[in-house]
Short mmCIF file of C-alpha atoms and ligand atoms in Angstrom, two decimals:
data_model
loop_
_atom_site.label_atom_id
_atom_site.label_comp_id
_atom_site.label_asym_id
_atom_site.label_seq_id
_atom_site.Cartn_x
_atom_site.Cartn_y
_atom_site.Cartn_z
CA MET A 1 0.22 -0.04 -0.07
CA PRO A 2 1.27 3.80 -1.18
CA VAL A 3 1.95 5.78 1.89
CA PRO A 4 2.17 9.48 1.48
CA LEU A 5 4.49 12.30 2.39
CA PHE A 6 1.49 13.22 4.94
CA ASP A 7 -1.88 13.06 6.40
CA THR A 8 -3.27 16.30 7.33
CA LYS A 9 -6.91 14.81 7.33
CA GLY A 10 -6.33 11.81 8.94
CA PRO A 11 -5.59 13.17 12.62
CA LEU A 12 -9.05 15.23 12.20
CA ALA A 13 -11.26 13.19 10.89
CA PRO A 14 -12.01 12.02 15.01
CA LEU A 15 -12.88 15.93 15.41
CA ARG A 16 -15.05 16.71 12.52
CA ALA A 17 -18.32 17.25 14.50
CA GLU A 18 -16.23 19.21 16.62
CA LEU A 19 -14.92 21.14 13.44
CA LEU A 20 -18.19 21.77 12.58
CA ALA A 21 -20.10 23.11 15.50
CA ARG A 22 -17.36 25.61 16.28
CA ILE A 23 -17.30 26.44 13.05
CA THR A 24 -20.75 27.41 13.42
CA GLU A 25 -21.17 29.27 15.69
CA VAL A 26 -18.50 31.67 14.23
CA VAL A 27 -21.53 32.15 11.09
CA ASP A 28 -23.74 32.42 13.71
CA ASP A 29 -22.06 34.61 15.35
CA GLY A 30 -21.08 37.62 12.90
CA ARG A 31 -17.48 38.61 14.14
CA TYR A 32 -15.05 37.14 11.94
CA ILE A 33 -11.51 38.98 12.00
CA LEU A 34 -10.33 39.58 15.33
CA GLY A 35 -12.88 38.35 17.90
CA PRO A 36 -13.45 36.09 20.64
CA ASN A 37 -12.10 32.60 19.85
CA VAL A 38 -8.51 35.08 18.51
CA ASP A 39 -8.59 36.75 21.76
CA ALA A 40 -9.41 32.51 23.43
CA PHE A 41 -6.68 31.13 21.14
CA GLU A 42 -4.17 33.86 21.72
CA ARG A 43 -3.80 32.55 25.77
CA GLU A 44 -4.61 29.35 25.22
CA PHE A 45 -1.75 28.88 22.85
CA ALA A 46 0.68 31.56 25.06
CA ALA A 47 -0.15 29.26 28.00
CA TYR A 48 0.37 25.97 25.37
CA VAL A 49 4.14 27.30 24.69
CA GLY A 50 4.77 29.42 27.73
CA ALA A 51 5.28 32.31 26.07
CA ASP A 52 3.89 35.49 27.90
CA HIS A 53 2.08 36.63 25.01
CA ALA A 54 0.51 35.11 21.74
CA VAL A 55 -0.73 37.64 19.10
CA GLY A 56 -2.15 35.93 15.91
CA VAL A 57 -1.52 37.19 12.54
CA ALA A 58 -2.11 36.10 8.45
CA ASN A 59 0.84 33.59 8.05
CA GLY A 60 3.85 32.67 9.00
CA THR A 61 6.24 35.19 7.14
CA ASP A 62 4.49 38.08 8.06
CA ALA A 63 4.75 36.66 11.16
CA ILE A 64 8.36 36.46 10.62
CA THR A 65 8.62 40.53 9.65
CA ILE A 66 6.63 41.90 11.81
CA ALA A 67 8.28 40.25 14.45
CA LEU A 68 11.46 41.11 13.75
CA ARG A 69 10.09 45.59 13.76
CA ALA A 70 8.87 44.78 16.53
CA MET A 71 12.39 43.75 17.94
CA GLY A 72 13.78 46.74 16.29
CA VAL A 73 15.23 45.59 13.03
CA GLY A 74 15.14 47.81 10.73
CA PRO A 75 17.25 49.92 7.53
CA GLY A 76 20.96 49.26 7.58
CA ASP A 77 21.10 46.35 9.82
CA GLU A 78 21.95 42.50 8.99
CA VAL A 79 19.93 38.70 10.40
CA VAL A 80 22.28 36.39 10.26
CA VAL A 81 19.65 33.25 9.41
CA PRO A 82 20.29 29.82 7.68
CA SER A 83 20.49 28.92 4.09
CA PHE A 84 19.19 24.80 4.67
CA THR A 85 15.34 25.71 5.58
CA PHE A 86 12.57 27.31 3.82
CA TYR A 87 13.04 30.80 1.98
CA ALA A 88 10.47 32.47 3.55
CA SER A 89 12.71 32.24 6.87
CA ALA A 90 14.66 35.42 4.67
CA GLU A 91 12.46 36.20 2.35
CA ALA A 92 10.98 37.81 5.63
CA ILE A 93 14.27 39.88 6.00
CA PRO A 94 14.28 42.38 2.95
CA PRO A 95 10.69 43.96 4.13
CA THR A 96 11.51 45.38 7.12
CA GLY A 97 14.61 46.92 4.76
CA ALA A 98 17.76 44.91 6.92
CA VAL A 99 19.72 42.53 4.97
CA PRO A 100 19.63 38.51 5.12
CA VAL A 101 23.01 37.14 6.28
CA PHE A 102 23.39 32.74 5.73
CA CYS A 103 24.84 30.64 8.15
CA ASP A 104 25.69 27.49 7.53
CA VAL A 105 23.90 24.58 10.42
CA ASP A 106 24.88 21.18 12.23
CA PRO A 107 25.02 18.25 9.81
CA ASP A 108 23.92 15.98 12.29
CA THR A 109 20.31 18.08 13.41
CA PHE A 110 20.12 20.41 10.67
CA CYS A 111 19.61 22.89 12.99
CA VAL A 112 21.88 26.59 13.58
CA THR A 113 24.56 26.19 16.34
CA ALA A 114 26.66 29.10 18.21
CA GLU A 115 29.33 28.37 16.44
CA THR A 116 27.74 28.57 13.26
CA VAL A 117 26.15 31.89 14.07
CA LYS A 118 29.15 32.93 15.25
CA ALA A 119 30.45 32.94 12.33
CA ALA A 120 28.04 35.08 10.15
CA LEU A 121 28.59 37.88 13.00
CA THR A 122 29.33 41.02 12.75
CA PRO A 123 29.05 45.03 14.07
CA ARG A 124 25.58 44.91 11.63
CA THR A 125 23.99 41.86 13.36
CA LYS A 126 20.43 43.57 14.97
CA ALA A 127 18.96 40.28 15.12
CA VAL A 128 19.68 35.93 14.77
CA ILE A 129 16.27 34.02 13.07
CA ALA A 130 16.94 30.30 15.18
CA VAL A 131 15.06 27.71 12.80
CA HIS A 132 13.93 24.70 14.33
CA LEU A 133 14.50 23.21 10.90
CA PHE A 134 12.02 19.43 10.82
CA GLY A 135 10.31 20.36 14.48
CA ASN A 136 14.20 19.84 15.79
CA VAL A 137 14.93 22.53 18.44
CA ALA A 138 18.16 24.80 17.73
CA PRO A 139 20.05 25.71 20.66
CA VAL A 140 18.57 29.39 21.61
CA ALA A 141 20.33 29.62 24.48
CA GLU A 142 23.70 28.77 23.64
CA ILE A 143 23.29 31.34 20.76
CA GLU A 144 22.02 34.14 22.87
CA ALA A 145 24.80 33.67 24.96
CA LEU A 146 26.57 35.12 22.08
CA GLY A 147 25.25 38.84 22.76
CA VAL A 148 22.58 39.05 19.89
CA PRO A 149 18.88 38.61 20.08
CA VAL A 150 16.95 35.24 18.60
CA LEU A 151 13.70 34.86 16.92
CA GLU A 152 12.51 31.74 17.05
CA ASP A 153 11.21 30.68 13.47
CA ALA A 154 9.35 27.87 15.08
CA ALA A 155 6.68 27.62 12.36
CA GLN A 156 7.89 23.60 11.92
CA ALA A 157 8.62 22.68 16.01
CA ALA A 158 4.64 23.67 17.31
CA GLY A 159 4.61 20.75 19.52
CA SER A 160 8.35 19.73 20.62
CA THR A 161 9.74 19.95 22.87
CA SER A 162 13.57 21.17 24.67
CA ALA A 163 15.38 21.65 27.76
CA GLY A 164 14.68 25.11 28.04
CA GLY A 165 11.02 24.52 27.14
CA ARG A 166 9.06 25.04 24.58
CA PRO A 167 9.65 26.71 20.89
CA GLY A 168 8.04 30.11 21.23
CA ALA A 169 9.14 30.68 25.24
CA LEU A 170 12.69 30.43 23.73
CA GLY A 171 13.74 33.57 22.45
CA THR A 172 13.72 37.77 22.13
CA ALA A 173 10.46 36.26 20.23
CA ALA A 174 8.99 33.63 18.12
CA THR A 175 6.65 33.09 14.93
CA PHE A 176 4.64 30.14 13.92
CA SER A 177 2.48 29.15 11.02
CA PHE A 178 -0.59 27.39 10.82
CA PHE A 179 -0.63 26.51 7.36
CA PRO A 180 -2.94 23.45 6.66
CA SER A 181 0.56 20.96 6.26
CA LYS A 182 2.35 22.01 9.52
CA ASN A 183 2.28 20.59 13.44
CA LEU A 184 -0.74 22.61 14.24
CA GLY A 185 -2.74 23.92 10.96
CA CYS A 186 -6.18 25.91 10.53
CA PHE A 187 -7.95 25.51 7.01
CA GLY A 188 -5.98 27.77 5.02
CA ASP A 189 -3.18 30.80 6.25
CA GLY A 190 -2.39 31.46 9.35
CA GLY A 191 0.05 32.51 11.84
CA ALA A 192 1.95 33.94 15.31
CA ILE A 193 4.08 35.40 17.42
CA THR A 194 4.78 34.88 21.12
CA ALA A 195 6.92 37.06 22.83
CA ARG A 196 8.99 37.48 26.36
CA ASP A 197 8.26 40.78 26.79
CA ALA A 198 5.47 42.93 26.80
CA GLU A 199 6.62 45.95 24.69
CA VAL A 200 7.53 43.54 21.98
CA ALA A 201 3.63 42.15 22.12
CA ASP A 202 2.07 45.71 21.71
CA ARG A 203 4.74 46.66 18.80
CA VAL A 204 3.15 43.47 17.04
CA ARG A 205 -0.12 44.39 17.90
CA MET A 206 0.29 47.96 16.09
CA LEU A 207 2.14 46.34 13.16
CA ARG A 208 -0.66 43.82 12.07
CA PHE A 209 -3.41 46.01 12.25
CA HIS A 210 -1.67 49.26 10.20
CA GLY A 211 0.82 50.45 12.62
CA SER A 212 -1.92 52.04 14.94
CA TRP A 213 -2.02 51.93 18.33
CA ASP A 214 -5.77 52.72 18.63
CA LYS A 215 -7.15 51.58 15.46
CA VAL A 216 -8.19 56.01 14.98
CA THR A 217 -4.14 57.27 15.37
CA TYR A 218 -2.05 55.44 12.27
CA GLU A 219 1.24 56.29 13.69
CA HIS A 220 3.44 53.68 11.68
CA VAL A 221 3.96 52.24 7.98
CA GLY A 222 2.30 48.74 9.73
CA VAL A 223 0.66 45.64 7.54
CA ASN A 224 -2.61 44.16 7.63
CA SER A 225 -2.14 40.97 8.81
CA ARG A 226 -4.76 39.40 11.11
CA LEU A 227 -5.77 36.24 12.05
CA ASP A 228 -9.68 35.09 11.04
CA GLU A 229 -12.31 34.22 14.15
CA LEU A 230 -12.88 30.33 11.95
CA GLN A 231 -9.53 29.40 11.88
CA ALA A 232 -9.11 30.52 15.13
CA ALA A 233 -11.84 28.83 16.18
CA VAL A 234 -10.42 25.63 14.68
CA LEU A 235 -6.81 26.40 16.39
CA ARG A 236 -9.04 26.13 19.40
CA VAL A 237 -10.63 22.18 18.69
CA GLN A 238 -6.52 21.48 17.54
CA LEU A 239 -4.64 22.69 20.19
CA PRO A 240 -5.40 19.94 22.96
CA HIS A 241 -4.87 17.36 20.71
CA LEU A 242 -1.41 18.48 19.22
CA ASP A 243 0.48 16.65 22.33
CA GLY A 244 -0.94 13.70 21.04
CA TRP A 245 -0.07 14.19 17.93
CA ALA A 246 2.86 15.32 18.70
CA ASP A 247 3.78 12.08 20.81
CA GLY A 248 2.48 10.13 16.90
CA ARG A 249 4.57 12.04 14.32
CA ARG A 250 8.19 10.55 16.84
CA ALA A 251 6.72 7.15 17.41
CA ALA A 252 6.35 6.80 13.58
CA GLY A 253 10.55 8.33 13.65
CA GLN A 254 11.02 5.44 15.98
CA HIS A 255 9.33 2.47 14.11
CA TYR A 256 11.58 3.74 11.05
CA ALA A 257 14.64 3.17 13.70
CA GLU A 258 12.89 -0.08 14.49
CA ALA A 259 12.46 -1.43 11.01
CA GLY A 260 15.92 -0.98 10.73
CA LEU A 261 16.13 2.21 8.49
CA GLY A 262 19.23 3.65 10.22
CA GLU A 263 21.44 0.96 8.65
CA LEU A 264 20.34 1.96 5.15
CA VAL A 265 20.38 6.17 5.42
CA GLN A 266 21.14 8.72 8.05
CA LEU A 267 18.03 9.25 10.04
CA PRO A 268 17.75 13.16 12.09
CA VAL A 269 19.68 12.97 15.00
CA PRO A 270 17.35 15.28 18.02
CA VAL A 271 19.12 18.44 19.12
CA GLU A 272 20.84 17.56 22.74
CA GLY A 273 17.48 17.60 25.07
CA CYS A 274 14.99 18.10 23.03
CA ALA A 275 11.93 15.84 21.62
CA PRO A 276 11.14 17.10 17.80
CA ALA A 277 7.56 16.71 16.85
CA TRP A 278 8.49 15.78 13.92
CA HIS A 279 7.13 17.80 11.59
CA LEU A 280 8.82 15.80 8.23
CA TYR A 281 10.96 12.96 8.77
CA VAL A 282 14.27 13.84 6.54
CA ILE A 283 16.90 10.98 5.34
CA ARG A 284 20.62 11.67 4.69
CA HIS A 285 22.40 9.37 1.89
CA ALA A 286 24.45 9.99 -1.11
CA GLN A 287 21.86 8.32 -3.31
CA ALA A 288 19.31 10.97 -2.34
CA ASP A 289 17.49 10.90 -5.53
CA ALA A 290 18.17 7.38 -6.11
CA ILE A 291 15.95 6.35 -3.20
CA ALA A 292 12.99 9.23 -4.31
CA ALA A 293 12.31 7.37 -7.65
CA ALA A 294 12.44 4.05 -6.13
CA LEU A 295 10.11 5.49 -3.45
CA ALA A 296 7.93 7.66 -6.25
CA ALA A 297 8.01 4.44 -7.91
CA ALA A 298 6.08 2.66 -5.08
CA GLY A 299 3.64 5.10 -4.67
CA HIS A 300 5.16 6.46 -1.69
CA GLY A 301 6.00 10.07 -0.49
CA GLN A 302 8.45 11.84 -0.96
CA LYS A 303 10.22 15.29 -1.52
CA ALA A 304 13.61 17.30 -1.37
CA TYR A 305 12.63 20.06 -0.45
CA TYR A 306 15.63 22.09 -0.30
CA ARG A 307 17.69 21.01 -3.11
CA THR A 308 18.63 24.79 -4.00
CA PRO A 309 19.26 26.48 -0.08
CA VAL A 310 18.14 30.21 -0.05
CA HIS A 311 21.27 31.49 -0.28
CA ARG A 312 21.61 30.66 -3.96
CA GLN A 313 18.14 31.57 -4.39
CA PRO A 314 17.95 33.81 -7.40
CA ALA A 315 15.64 36.36 -5.45
CA MET A 316 18.65 36.76 -2.86
CA ALA A 317 21.87 36.83 -5.44
CA ARG A 318 22.73 39.95 -4.58
CA TRP A 319 22.62 38.82 -0.59
CA GLY A 320 23.81 35.42 -1.06
CA ALA A 321 26.87 35.04 -3.76
CA GLY A 322 30.33 34.50 -2.24
CA THR A 323 28.54 33.16 0.74
CA SER A 324 30.58 29.58 1.44
CA LEU A 325 28.44 27.17 3.98
CA PRO A 326 29.89 23.92 2.63
CA VAL A 327 27.20 21.71 5.06
CA THR A 328 24.44 23.80 3.95
CA ASP A 329 25.28 22.50 0.05
CA GLU A 330 25.55 18.95 1.34
CA LEU A 331 22.72 18.41 2.98
CA ALA A 332 20.85 20.29 0.23
CA ALA A 333 22.16 17.46 -2.15
CA THR A 334 21.21 14.21 0.19
CA HIS A 335 18.61 15.48 2.47
CA LEU A 336 15.02 13.53 1.43
CA ALA A 337 11.86 13.54 3.92
CA ILE A 338 10.38 9.96 3.15
CA PRO A 339 6.63 10.04 4.81
CA LEU A 340 5.78 10.86 7.97
CA ASN A 341 2.46 12.08 9.85
CA PRO A 342 0.85 11.57 13.88
CA LEU A 343 -0.85 7.76 12.42
CA LEU A 344 2.38 6.22 11.00
CA THR A 345 2.31 2.50 12.25
CA ALA A 346 4.88 0.36 11.39
CA GLU A 347 3.65 -1.82 9.24
CA GLN A 348 3.67 1.38 6.72
CA ALA A 349 7.69 2.40 8.32
CA ALA A 350 8.88 -1.35 7.66
CA GLU A 351 6.99 -0.74 4.24
CA VAL A 352 8.84 1.89 3.16
CA THR A 353 12.19 1.50 4.67
CA ALA A 354 11.89 -2.02 2.36
CA THR A 355 11.31 0.08 -0.63
CA ILE A 356 14.54 1.51 0.18
CA ARG A 357 16.37 -1.56 1.39
CA ARG A 358 16.03 -2.88 -2.69
CA ALA A 359 16.55 0.88 -4.13
CA LEU A 360 19.74 0.52 -2.80
CA ASP A 361 20.83 -2.88 -2.84
CA ALA A 362 19.28 -3.12 -7.00
CA GLY A 363 22.25 -0.08 -6.55
CA ARG A 364 24.71 -2.39 -5.78
CA GLY A 365 24.20 -4.70 -7.88
C1 PLP B 401 6.07 27.63 6.34
C2 PLP B 401 7.41 28.37 6.72
C3 PLP B 401 7.10 29.66 7.11
C4 PLP B 401 6.12 30.33 6.55
O1 PLP B 401 5.10 29.82 6.45
P1 PLP B 401 3.69 30.82 5.94
O2 PLP B 401 2.34 30.55 7.29
O3 PLP B 401 3.76 29.94 4.57
O4 PLP B 401 4.22 31.84 5.11
C5 PLP B 401 8.48 30.22 7.12
N1 PLP B 401 9.61 29.33 8.44
C6 PLP B 401 9.57 27.86 8.12
C7 PLP B 401 11.16 27.24 7.97
C8 PLP B 401 8.57 27.56 7.46
O5 PLP B 401 8.48 25.78 7.21
#
């Protein structure tokens, strides 16, 4: 039986009646933007991650731009960001007026480290974006110890835990995406920013609503980037189930390990002290493309998300040119996401593993 790359519908099936009931309430209530569900979700999500403040926004990309601006990032500043990440992590920087400076990552965890960040710091560095890639949790405290504020890009890490707390509670601020395929996804676009102190959170609220503190006077050129009531209502139904789904994602990774996948390819390695709610399960192998072709031929999902790293993308040429990131280039060439979802069974993991084993045996023979 073919195993899909991800399954957004399966985990939601038991919640169908409750989701429809909450959606109906919103339709009947008549408030559709920034209403009681958004207020309640902001409180519930802040409590879940262990942050003092949470603010709903329209998506995870706007969230990064708004959070950076709220942290004081602007023209003349540099923001350090990994190149091995989703493009939006870096795309969100130029709209603040600052420029991206790309750094490398750890080959086993896929995340930035204090060492890789340090190599990219200059006197103009105003902030570092620590991406919790694939659900792993970057070492935020070690990076802050370099003396630079950290914005967590936690778009892929809802449900993960670390010794220092959950993603979203580790840096000056953090951003989340609720795109449907993320660990916590709504039925459209959505996002949130969490913050440690009230000042940053207040500026986020001002920027998301046209740069106005009171919705009458417009002091700044902000944006229109709001979470709507339908999405917030859907997220409130799902949030209590996030930890259970995270357990399912970890169990799926365990199923692959028990099927012997680690003897065939490099498995992802959790950052020390962290329990990743794998958003994607990403393996590494020199023959990644041959493995992908074999999985595709068997009908199984697979995707090489970041074959061209961000610093080599055309739009980033003026900031990425001349940057040497050997680990990023190596990971870009060798990584491959294989099927993962909270309900993935041991049988499915064994089937995908067997397909990979056959592909590598054939390549050797
Ligand atoms: C998905 C994602 C984003 C952007 O979120 P959107 O809601 O799609 O705008 C940013 N960073 C990372 C690492 C992501 O995976």
